[in-house]
Amino acid sequence: MTLDDFLADPASRFATVAMTDTNGLLRGQMVSAGALKGIARNGMGMAPAQLALDPTDQMLEMPGVTDGAMADFHDDPLIVDPDSLRHVPWAKPGHDLLVLSNYGGETAKLCPRAILKSVLARAADAGFAPKYGMELEYTLFDETAESARAKGYRNLKTATPHASHDLVLYQVVQSEWYEAIAAMAEPLRIDLTKMHEEIGGGFMEACIGANGGTDPADQLVLLKNFIRALALRQGRSVTFMPRWNEQADSQSIHLHISLKDLSGNTLFHDPAGEHGMSQTFRHFIGGLQAYLGDMTLVFQPTVNAYRRFAPGTFAPPGLTWGYENRTTCLRVVGHDSGSLRVENRMAGADANPYLITAATLAAGVAGILERLEPDPEIRGNGYAQAAPRDFARSMPEAVERLRGSALARDWLGERFVETFSATRAFQHDEFRRKVPDVELERFFDLG
């Protein structure tokens, strides 16, 4: 169905126009079919201050949006994408259209989807077109949102009692859940390629197929938002926190990416190269190693994300790379022109899919243009070897490194770097004032 088809159908009543905020959450409004006609031409007003909200609608300080003359909470137009049409699961026909959008004009410089579109266009100008897909990790609980809150998010009942990595037994036990996700994915046009149990109680993974443009990032945003909606509809809860419990494994988004030229020819494969890697691919890896560390904040956007790097959590040990090696950050996967790619394992599951794709593509293309060589390949256990380059290990360090990154300012934009780093610094300062339970338990009786 096209947008014109929906508007021409007398049974069409309402549609949801949505944009993705900085956290990766969909925010939007239901509009009548009549109103959608005007919105398709002129856009839909929404306050840029939405981009300054955290997941619980705490307003973070965003320079130029929440301060000074701009702190009037005015609307700027969202530009609808007519190629993004989906249908909302569970909604009645005529009420179920979902249209994705992004800000235009000056606010586009703060909008994750618009930033990715800008980076994609710049990569295309250099002759490169990415093909990418993503893996999403999450934990499912047999708890309502209310019961989890009442327990203080402790001693929660996970959907499976213990780790069950790829164990068909628990996939069968959870078959209704997996089937519900598959059914949900169809009207949302999510190319769901794989689902399985992960290493931990209730710990699961869902994967989407590779494609170009904004589509895979669109799909992952939809998958995250609607998995949460599905859980709530079933009286359950789900979390994408990178580290929700001291005993839990870390949760990630893994981005698989390769490059083609504008004629569709693969650029990463050379049968004469080691592991079949072309020199272009090696330069792409070199760019990731050179620049991703300074953009850690994009991949670890919350204070919780840095707890993911505790020992023994299967998080990357540093900015290392290796062939078919999950103990590295940049895992080269595949064996021929159709499968060879790099898996960027850096992002926490709370990261914004548009931003991590934009940052990865920017760093890799810069590596190609600058002919950067990667560090020596890590062979064997990467956790037992020193990483020659590292990402930021704390939010303050990540804020400073992003602010100082010439590449981030060039590719992601000056205004994005300033506003995003300011909101994360505000978040860190807010949490620094909190007194965690573990400190009370450890130090209350001190002296």
Tab-separated table of C-alpha atoms in Angstrom:
chain	number	residue	atom	x	y	z
A	1	MET	CA	0.000	0.000	0.000
A	2	THR	CA	1.263	3.454	-0.909
A	3	LEU	CA	0.455	6.634	0.954
A	4	ASP	CA	-1.798	7.664	-1.929
A	5	ASP	CA	-3.636	4.327	-1.671
A	6	PHE	CA	-4.277	4.895	2.032
A	7	LEU	CA	-5.479	8.437	1.489
A	8	ALA	CA	-7.773	7.382	-1.359
A	9	ASP	CA	-9.381	4.538	0.611
A	10	PRO	CA	-12.645	5.720	2.245
A	11	ALA	CA	-12.104	3.138	5.017
A	12	SER	CA	-8.874	4.870	6.104
A	13	ARG	CA	-9.422	6.726	9.360
A	14	PHE	CA	-6.168	7.262	11.287
A	15	ALA	CA	-2.423	6.863	10.867
A	16	THR	CA	0.498	7.223	13.259
A	17	VAL	CA	3.291	9.582	12.216
A	18	ALA	CA	6.421	8.797	14.243
A	19	MET	CA	10.003	9.937	14.562
A	20	THR	CA	12.825	8.305	16.504
A	21	ASP	CA	14.257	10.264	19.418
A	22	THR	CA	17.831	10.290	20.654
A	23	ASN	CA	17.195	7.190	22.795
A	24	GLY	CA	15.824	5.162	19.895
A	25	LEU	CA	12.239	5.488	21.124
A	26	LEU	CA	9.419	6.157	18.681
A	27	ARG	CA	7.527	9.352	19.439
A	28	GLY	CA	4.582	10.480	17.356
A	29	GLN	CA	0.895	11.164	17.059
A	30	MET	CA	-2.206	9.569	15.599
A	31	VAL	CA	-3.606	11.807	12.878
A	32	SER	CA	-6.749	11.518	10.785
A	33	ALA	CA	-6.543	10.524	7.145
A	34	GLY	CA	-7.673	14.032	6.253
A	35	ALA	CA	-4.909	15.618	8.321
A	36	LEU	CA	-2.346	13.225	6.831
A	37	LYS	CA	-2.934	14.723	3.374
A	38	GLY	CA	-1.634	18.079	4.560
A	39	ILE	CA	1.143	16.479	6.613
A	40	ALA	CA	2.383	14.606	3.539
A	41	ARG	CA	2.810	17.975	1.799
A	42	ASN	CA	3.909	20.260	4.614
A	43	GLY	CA	5.144	18.046	7.450
A	44	MET	CA	3.847	17.587	10.988
A	45	GLY	CA	4.829	19.878	13.825
A	46	MET	CA	6.658	18.387	16.795
A	47	ALA	CA	8.841	20.095	19.377
A	48	PRO	CA	12.601	19.548	18.945
A	49	ALA	CA	12.664	19.405	22.756
A	50	GLN	CA	11.464	15.799	22.317
A	51	LEU	CA	15.075	15.047	21.370
A	52	ALA	CA	16.214	16.223	24.817
A	53	LEU	CA	14.084	13.702	26.716
A	54	ASP	CA	15.483	10.587	28.342
A	55	PRO	CA	13.458	7.320	28.268
A	56	THR	CA	11.354	8.371	31.279
A	57	ASP	CA	10.791	11.885	29.894
A	58	GLN	CA	13.335	13.536	32.167
A	59	MET	CA	14.372	16.680	30.269
A	60	LEU	CA	18.126	16.770	29.746
A	61	GLU	CA	19.989	20.004	29.071
A	62	MET	CA	20.402	20.399	25.302
A	63	PRO	CA	22.081	23.665	24.245
A	64	GLY	CA	20.073	25.593	21.690
A	65	VAL	CA	16.933	23.578	22.449
A	66	THR	CA	16.192	23.762	26.172
A	67	ASP	CA	17.958	27.033	26.960
A	68	GLY	CA	17.943	30.682	25.947
A	69	ALA	CA	15.692	32.026	23.227
A	70	MET	CA	15.057	28.522	21.882
A	71	ALA	CA	13.556	27.280	25.173
A	72	ASP	CA	10.032	28.056	23.984
A	73	PHE	CA	9.147	24.440	23.110
A	74	HIS	CA	8.137	25.447	19.590
A	75	ASP	CA	7.311	22.930	16.874
A	76	ASP	CA	9.464	22.176	13.849
A	77	PRO	CA	8.143	20.124	10.924
A	78	LEU	CA	8.666	16.389	10.657
A	79	ILE	CA	9.106	15.274	7.054
A	80	VAL	CA	7.263	12.018	6.393
A	81	ASP	CA	8.985	9.274	4.402
A	82	PRO	CA	6.438	7.776	1.965
A	83	ASP	CA	8.682	4.728	1.442
A	84	SER	CA	8.614	3.862	5.152
A	85	LEU	CA	4.968	2.797	5.435
A	86	ARG	CA	4.171	-0.048	7.802
A	87	HIS	CA	1.131	-1.378	9.606
A	88	VAL	CA	0.852	-1.392	13.387
A	89	PRO	CA	0.205	-4.903	14.728
A	90	TRP	CA	-2.988	-5.309	16.757
A	91	ALA	CA	-4.570	-2.130	15.320
A	92	LYS	CA	-7.781	-2.270	13.308
A	93	PRO	CA	-7.654	-1.898	9.509
A	94	GLY	CA	-8.017	1.737	8.601
A	95	HIS	CA	-6.349	2.735	11.882
A	96	ASP	CA	-3.090	0.810	11.494
A	97	LEU	CA	-0.873	2.813	9.126
A	98	LEU	CA	2.542	3.789	10.540
A	99	VAL	CA	4.620	6.430	8.750
A	100	LEU	CA	8.215	7.112	9.756
A	101	SER	CA	9.601	10.626	9.604
A	102	ASN	CA	12.539	12.804	10.528
A	103	TYR	CA	13.145	16.472	11.156
A	104	GLY	CA	14.217	18.755	8.337
A	105	GLY	CA	15.970	22.120	8.396
A	106	GLU	CA	18.205	23.047	11.317
A	107	THR	CA	16.667	20.411	13.605
A	108	ALA	CA	17.818	17.715	11.157
A	109	LYS	CA	21.278	18.318	12.622
A	110	LEU	CA	20.028	16.815	15.918
A	111	CYS	CA	17.775	14.096	14.481
A	112	PRO	CA	19.283	10.571	14.429
A	113	ARG	CA	17.503	9.399	11.273
A	114	ALA	CA	18.381	12.596	9.416
A	115	ILE	CA	22.018	12.294	10.529
A	116	LEU	CA	22.221	8.760	9.121
A	117	LYS	CA	20.702	9.955	5.840
A	118	SER	CA	23.361	12.674	5.663
A	119	VAL	CA	26.193	10.183	6.268
A	120	LEU	CA	24.740	7.768	3.692
A	121	ALA	CA	24.633	10.580	1.126
A	122	ARG	CA	28.221	11.561	1.837
A	123	ALA	CA	29.375	7.938	1.546
A	124	ALA	CA	27.540	7.711	-1.787
A	125	ASP	CA	29.322	10.851	-2.985
A	126	ALA	CA	32.582	8.993	-2.297
A	127	GLY	CA	31.317	5.978	-4.268
A	128	PHE	CA	30.257	3.708	-1.402
A	129	ALA	CA	26.938	2.059	-0.535
A	130	PRO	CA	26.689	0.057	2.707
A	131	LYS	CA	24.771	-3.157	3.159
A	132	TYR	CA	24.135	-3.856	6.810
A	133	GLY	CA	22.034	-5.816	9.274
A	134	MET	CA	21.815	-5.976	13.054
A	135	GLU	CA	21.463	-8.333	15.995
A	136	LEU	CA	19.517	-7.232	19.076
A	137	GLU	CA	19.930	-8.763	22.536
A	138	TYR	CA	17.355	-8.397	25.306
A	139	THR	CA	16.054	-10.089	28.446
A	140	LEU	CA	12.437	-11.152	28.915
A	141	PHE	CA	10.840	-11.313	32.373
A	142	ASP	CA	7.722	-12.950	33.711
A	143	GLU	CA	7.000	-9.728	35.563
A	144	THR	CA	4.585	-6.932	34.827
A	145	ALA	CA	5.992	-3.430	34.678
A	146	GLU	CA	4.327	-2.817	38.050
A	147	SER	CA	5.675	-5.942	39.757
A	148	ALA	CA	9.211	-5.252	38.525
A	149	ARG	CA	9.015	-1.715	39.907
A	150	ALA	CA	7.555	-2.938	43.217
A	151	LYS	CA	10.515	-5.310	43.612
A	152	GLY	CA	12.948	-2.473	43.018
A	153	TYR	CA	14.069	-4.335	39.879
A	154	ARG	CA	15.699	-6.992	42.083
A	155	ASN	CA	15.003	-10.727	42.288
A	156	LEU	CA	13.050	-10.616	39.054
A	157	LYS	CA	11.722	-13.797	37.480
A	158	THR	CA	13.291	-14.259	34.060
A	159	ALA	CA	11.402	-16.054	31.298
A	160	THR	CA	13.800	-18.996	31.561
A	161	PRO	CA	15.363	-20.062	34.858
A	162	HIS	CA	19.004	-20.214	33.757
A	163	ALA	CA	21.354	-19.827	30.812
A	164	SER	CA	20.145	-21.780	27.783
A	165	HIS	CA	22.287	-20.699	24.839
A	166	ASP	CA	20.706	-22.033	21.627
A	167	LEU	CA	18.923	-24.662	23.708
A	168	VAL	CA	15.966	-25.820	21.641
A	169	LEU	CA	14.220	-27.010	24.800
A	170	TYR	CA	13.618	-23.442	25.972
A	171	GLN	CA	12.972	-22.149	22.472
A	172	VAL	CA	10.131	-24.661	22.332
A	173	VAL	CA	8.945	-23.708	25.820
A	174	GLN	CA	8.905	-20.076	24.668
A	175	SER	CA	7.405	-20.873	21.249
A	176	GLU	CA	4.389	-18.594	21.789
A	177	TRP	CA	6.745	-15.669	22.403
A	178	TYR	CA	8.854	-16.335	19.327
A	179	GLU	CA	5.773	-16.901	17.177
A	180	ALA	CA	4.261	-13.638	18.429
A	181	ILE	CA	7.413	-11.734	17.439
A	182	ALA	CA	7.369	-13.335	13.986
A	183	ALA	CA	3.702	-12.443	13.523
A	184	MET	CA	4.338	-8.895	14.744
A	185	ALA	CA	7.261	-8.465	12.341
A	186	GLU	CA	5.226	-9.100	9.191
A	187	PRO	CA	3.013	-5.972	9.135
A	188	LEU	CA	5.990	-3.932	10.355
A	189	ARG	CA	8.073	-5.145	7.387
A	190	ILE	CA	10.852	-6.348	9.667
A	191	ASP	CA	13.088	-8.859	7.880
A	192	LEU	CA	13.464	-11.182	10.849
A	193	THR	CA	16.121	-13.761	9.931
A	194	LYS	CA	16.940	-15.457	13.228
A	195	MET	CA	15.815	-15.729	16.861
A	196	HIS	CA	17.358	-17.795	19.639
A	197	GLU	CA	18.116	-18.191	23.330
A	198	GLU	CA	21.256	-16.448	24.599
A	199	ILE	CA	23.662	-16.888	27.509
A	200	GLY	CA	21.498	-16.060	30.524
A	201	GLY	CA	18.091	-16.566	32.056
A	202	GLY	CA	15.473	-14.964	29.794
A	203	PHE	CA	18.293	-13.679	27.576
A	204	MET	CA	17.353	-13.744	23.875
A	205	GLU	CA	18.470	-12.436	20.508
A	206	ALA	CA	16.647	-11.387	17.344
A	207	CYS	CA	18.407	-10.648	14.053
A	208	ILE	CA	17.361	-8.670	10.990
A	209	GLY	CA	18.619	-9.175	7.449
A	210	ALA	CA	21.025	-6.918	5.597
A	211	ASN	CA	19.862	-4.132	3.309
A	212	GLY	CA	20.816	-0.598	2.331
A	213	GLY	CA	19.724	2.958	3.096
A	214	THR	CA	18.025	3.650	6.406
A	215	ASP	CA	15.918	0.489	6.181
A	216	PRO	CA	17.846	-1.841	8.548
A	217	ALA	CA	18.111	0.914	11.165
A	218	ASP	CA	14.396	1.632	10.725
A	219	GLN	CA	13.714	-2.049	11.270
A	220	LEU	CA	15.781	-2.294	14.433
A	221	VAL	CA	14.064	0.744	15.928
A	222	LEU	CA	10.711	-0.870	15.187
A	223	LEU	CA	11.859	-4.239	16.548
A	224	LYS	CA	12.979	-2.721	19.864
A	225	ASN	CA	9.887	-0.620	20.347
A	226	PHE	CA	7.408	-3.317	19.401
A	227	ILE	CA	9.127	-6.123	21.335
A	228	ARG	CA	8.598	-3.952	24.393
A	229	ALA	CA	4.987	-3.319	23.381
A	230	LEU	CA	4.422	-7.055	22.885
A	231	ALA	CA	5.812	-7.845	26.335
A	232	LEU	CA	3.598	-5.230	27.987
A	233	ARG	CA	0.552	-6.538	26.130
A	234	GLN	CA	1.325	-9.996	27.515
A	235	GLY	CA	1.747	-8.728	31.073
A	236	ARG	CA	5.524	-9.199	30.901
A	237	SER	CA	8.578	-6.954	30.817
A	238	VAL	CA	11.660	-6.696	28.667
A	239	THR	CA	14.890	-4.743	29.107
A	240	PHE	CA	17.582	-3.594	26.717
A	241	MET	CA	19.847	-2.274	29.483
A	242	PRO	CA	23.456	-3.171	28.681
A	243	ARG	CA	23.888	-4.508	32.241
A	244	TRP	CA	20.652	-4.931	34.217
A	245	ASN	CA	22.095	-7.120	36.979
A	246	GLU	CA	25.513	-7.936	38.419
A	247	GLN	CA	25.119	-11.614	37.522
A	248	ALA	CA	23.699	-10.975	34.042
A	249	ASP	CA	25.678	-11.020	30.824
A	250	SER	CA	25.969	-7.758	28.920
A	251	GLN	CA	23.425	-6.888	26.216
A	252	SER	CA	24.431	-5.496	22.855
A	253	ILE	CA	23.521	-4.471	19.360
A	254	HIS	CA	25.877	-6.067	16.849
A	255	LEU	CA	26.119	-4.248	13.517
A	256	HIS	CA	27.152	-6.332	10.479
A	257	ILE	CA	28.274	-4.134	7.592
A	258	SER	CA	29.897	-4.426	4.166
A	259	LEU	CA	30.401	-1.979	1.306
A	260	LYS	CA	29.564	-2.048	-2.377
A	261	ASP	CA	30.281	0.470	-5.082
A	262	LEU	CA	27.385	2.353	-6.638
A	263	SER	CA	27.062	-0.317	-9.346
A	264	GLY	CA	26.528	-3.009	-6.720
A	265	ASN	CA	29.982	-4.599	-6.857
A	266	THR	CA	31.393	-5.813	-3.558
A	267	LEU	CA	34.403	-3.899	-2.253
A	268	PHE	CA	35.384	-6.057	0.712
A	269	HIS	CA	36.314	-9.332	-1.013
A	270	ASP	CA	39.584	-10.259	-2.696
A	271	PRO	CA	40.238	-14.000	-3.080
A	272	ALA	CA	43.986	-13.328	-3.025
A	273	GLY	CA	43.867	-11.528	0.323
A	274	GLU	CA	44.185	-13.118	3.748
A	275	HIS	CA	40.723	-14.302	4.848
A	276	GLY	CA	39.560	-13.101	1.416
A	277	MET	CA	39.853	-9.484	2.588
A	278	SER	CA	40.486	-6.741	0.050
A	279	GLN	CA	42.782	-3.823	0.771
A	280	THR	CA	39.673	-1.605	0.847
A	281	PHE	CA	38.251	-3.799	3.610
A	282	ARG	CA	41.501	-3.529	5.563
A	283	HIS	CA	41.376	0.269	5.295
A	284	PHE	CA	37.750	0.187	6.511
A	285	ILE	CA	38.879	-1.777	9.593
A	286	GLY	CA	41.734	0.692	10.027
A	287	GLY	CA	39.248	3.559	10.084
A	288	LEU	CA	37.088	1.817	12.678
A	289	GLN	CA	40.102	1.313	14.918
A	290	ALA	CA	41.286	4.880	14.419
A	291	TYR	CA	37.997	6.680	15.026
A	292	LEU	CA	35.424	4.595	16.903
A	293	GLY	CA	37.097	5.152	20.272
A	294	ASP	CA	36.477	8.888	20.049
A	295	MET	CA	32.803	8.161	19.326
A	296	THR	CA	32.314	5.773	22.260
A	297	LEU	CA	29.511	8.004	23.557
A	298	VAL	CA	27.375	7.161	20.517
A	299	PHE	CA	27.744	3.441	21.226
A	300	GLN	CA	27.479	3.738	25.034
A	301	PRO	CA	24.947	6.564	25.553
A	302	THR	CA	23.878	5.890	29.157
A	303	VAL	CA	25.645	5.677	32.491
A	304	ASN	CA	24.670	2.002	32.688
A	305	ALA	CA	26.359	1.184	29.384
A	306	TYR	CA	29.850	1.425	30.884
A	307	ARG	CA	29.057	-1.376	33.342
A	308	ARG	CA	28.885	-3.649	30.312
A	309	PHE	CA	32.679	-3.698	30.130
A	310	ALA	CA	33.156	-5.495	33.433
A	311	PRO	CA	35.337	-8.620	33.075
A	312	GLY	CA	33.606	-11.787	31.921
A	313	THR	CA	30.617	-10.146	30.208
A	314	PHE	CA	31.495	-10.964	26.574
A	315	ALA	CA	31.889	-7.255	25.853
A	316	PRO	CA	34.804	-6.172	23.626
A	317	PRO	CA	38.193	-5.925	25.377
A	318	GLY	CA	39.312	-2.960	23.262
A	319	LEU	CA	39.358	-1.804	19.640
A	320	THR	CA	40.700	-5.112	18.365
A	321	TRP	CA	39.857	-7.115	15.257
A	322	GLY	CA	40.056	-10.754	14.259
A	323	TYR	CA	38.666	-13.268	11.821
A	324	GLU	CA	35.717	-15.219	13.259
A	325	ASN	CA	36.791	-14.140	16.741
A	326	ARG	CA	34.059	-13.122	19.199
A	327	THR	CA	36.656	-12.036	21.744
A	328	THR	CA	37.430	-8.986	19.585
A	329	CYS	CA	35.470	-5.787	19.009
A	330	LEU	CA	35.564	-5.961	15.208
A	331	ARG	CA	34.847	-9.524	14.109
A	332	VAL	CA	35.439	-10.261	10.432
A	333	VAL	CA	32.830	-12.766	9.246
A	334	GLY	CA	32.259	-14.642	5.977
A	335	HIS	CA	34.289	-16.264	3.241
A	336	ASP	CA	33.162	-14.972	-0.160
A	337	SER	CA	31.946	-11.855	-1.951
A	338	GLY	CA	28.391	-12.404	-0.765
A	339	SER	CA	29.125	-12.918	2.918
A	340	LEU	CA	32.351	-11.135	3.900
A	341	ARG	CA	31.663	-8.321	6.360
A	342	VAL	CA	32.671	-6.889	9.711
A	343	GLU	CA	30.604	-7.242	12.854
A	344	ASN	CA	30.959	-4.191	15.092
A	345	ARG	CA	30.315	-5.524	18.613
A	346	MET	CA	30.870	-2.210	20.393
A	347	ALA	CA	27.308	-0.925	20.941
A	348	GLY	CA	25.193	-1.602	23.983
A	349	ALA	CA	21.595	-2.673	23.419
A	350	ASP	CA	20.461	0.794	24.540
A	351	ALA	CA	22.235	2.559	21.657
A	352	ASN	CA	20.423	4.351	18.837
A	353	PRO	CA	20.552	2.229	15.639
A	354	TYR	CA	20.721	5.268	13.342
A	355	LEU	CA	23.621	6.815	15.223
A	356	ILE	CA	25.736	3.667	15.568
A	357	THR	CA	25.301	2.980	11.848
A	358	ALA	CA	26.236	6.560	10.970
A	359	ALA	CA	29.308	6.503	13.222
A	360	THR	CA	30.487	3.114	11.932
A	361	LEU	CA	30.054	4.098	8.296
A	362	ALA	CA	31.758	7.456	8.813
A	363	ALA	CA	34.780	5.901	10.532
A	364	GLY	CA	35.134	3.120	7.969
A	365	VAL	CA	34.818	5.351	4.910
A	366	ALA	CA	37.301	7.803	6.429
A	367	GLY	CA	39.698	4.883	6.846
A	368	ILE	CA	39.358	4.034	3.149
A	369	LEU	CA	39.835	7.618	2.012
A	370	GLU	CA	42.880	8.015	4.280
A	371	ARG	CA	44.231	4.516	3.466
A	372	LEU	CA	44.584	3.615	7.129
A	373	GLU	CA	46.055	0.231	8.005
A	374	PRO	CA	44.558	-1.850	10.825
A	375	ASP	CA	46.546	-3.097	13.782
A	376	PRO	CA	47.758	-6.706	13.661
A	377	GLU	CA	44.953	-9.245	13.836
A	378	ILE	CA	44.140	-10.768	17.217
A	379	ARG	CA	44.328	-14.557	17.108
A	380	GLY	CA	43.101	-16.665	19.990
A	381	ASN	CA	41.573	-15.251	23.171
A	382	GLY	CA	41.385	-11.483	22.809
A	383	TYR	CA	40.701	-11.045	26.519
A	384	ALA	CA	44.150	-12.447	27.293
A	385	GLN	CA	45.947	-9.967	25.013
A	386	ALA	CA	46.586	-6.251	25.348
A	387	ALA	CA	44.517	-4.073	23.028
A	388	PRO	CA	46.688	-1.444	21.279
A	389	ARG	CA	43.738	0.981	21.108
A	390	ASP	CA	40.810	1.433	23.443
A	391	PHE	CA	37.433	3.094	23.650
A	392	ALA	CA	36.371	5.342	26.519
A	393	ARG	CA	35.796	3.476	29.776
A	394	SER	CA	33.636	6.098	31.509
A	395	MET	CA	31.017	8.596	30.433
A	396	PRO	CA	33.126	11.687	31.304
A	397	GLU	CA	35.974	10.333	29.179
A	398	ALA	CA	33.537	9.520	26.368
A	399	VAL	CA	32.061	13.033	26.492
A	400	GLU	CA	35.470	14.659	26.229
A	401	ARG	CA	36.622	12.367	23.432
A	402	LEU	CA	33.497	13.029	21.370
A	403	ARG	CA	33.839	16.775	21.889
A	404	GLY	CA	37.421	16.548	20.692
A	405	SER	CA	36.735	14.359	17.660
A	406	ALA	CA	37.311	16.195	14.384
A	407	LEU	CA	35.843	13.251	12.482
A	408	ALA	CA	32.617	13.244	14.517
A	409	ARG	CA	32.221	16.987	14.050
A	410	ASP	CA	32.853	16.623	10.324
A	411	TRP	CA	30.598	13.614	9.619
A	412	LEU	CA	27.952	13.676	12.365
A	413	GLY	CA	27.926	17.462	12.630
A	414	GLU	CA	29.140	20.176	14.976
A	415	ARG	CA	25.703	20.770	16.443
A	416	PHE	CA	25.046	17.087	17.102
A	417	VAL	CA	28.385	16.678	18.863
A	418	GLU	CA	27.769	19.691	21.098
A	419	THR	CA	24.173	18.859	22.009
A	420	PHE	CA	24.585	15.102	22.397
A	421	SER	CA	27.673	15.430	24.575
A	422	ALA	CA	25.898	18.062	26.697
A	423	THR	CA	22.884	15.806	27.335
A	424	ARG	CA	25.148	12.903	28.302
A	425	ALA	CA	27.210	15.099	30.630
A	426	PHE	CA	23.964	16.244	32.261
A	427	GLN	CA	22.884	12.624	32.685
A	428	HIS	CA	26.216	11.686	34.251
A	429	ASP	CA	26.088	14.608	36.695
A	430	GLU	CA	22.535	13.666	37.658
A	431	PHE	CA	23.499	10.070	38.457
A	432	ARG	CA	26.678	11.120	40.229
A	433	ARG	CA	24.448	12.714	42.879
A	434	LYS	CA	22.680	9.398	43.527
A	435	VAL	CA	23.816	7.088	46.342
A	436	PRO	CA	23.636	3.448	45.152
A	437	ASP	CA	22.471	0.685	47.486
A	438	VAL	CA	25.813	-1.078	47.217
A	439	GLU	CA	27.577	1.952	48.717
A	440	LEU	CA	25.174	1.999	51.657
A	441	GLU	CA	25.697	-1.724	52.197
A	442	ARG	CA	29.463	-1.407	52.032
A	443	PHE	CA	30.153	1.903	53.773
A	444	PHE	CA	27.214	2.745	56.085
A	445	ASP	CA	29.006	1.318	59.122
A	446	LEU	CA	32.420	2.601	58.117
A	447	GLY	CA	34.361	3.861	61.126
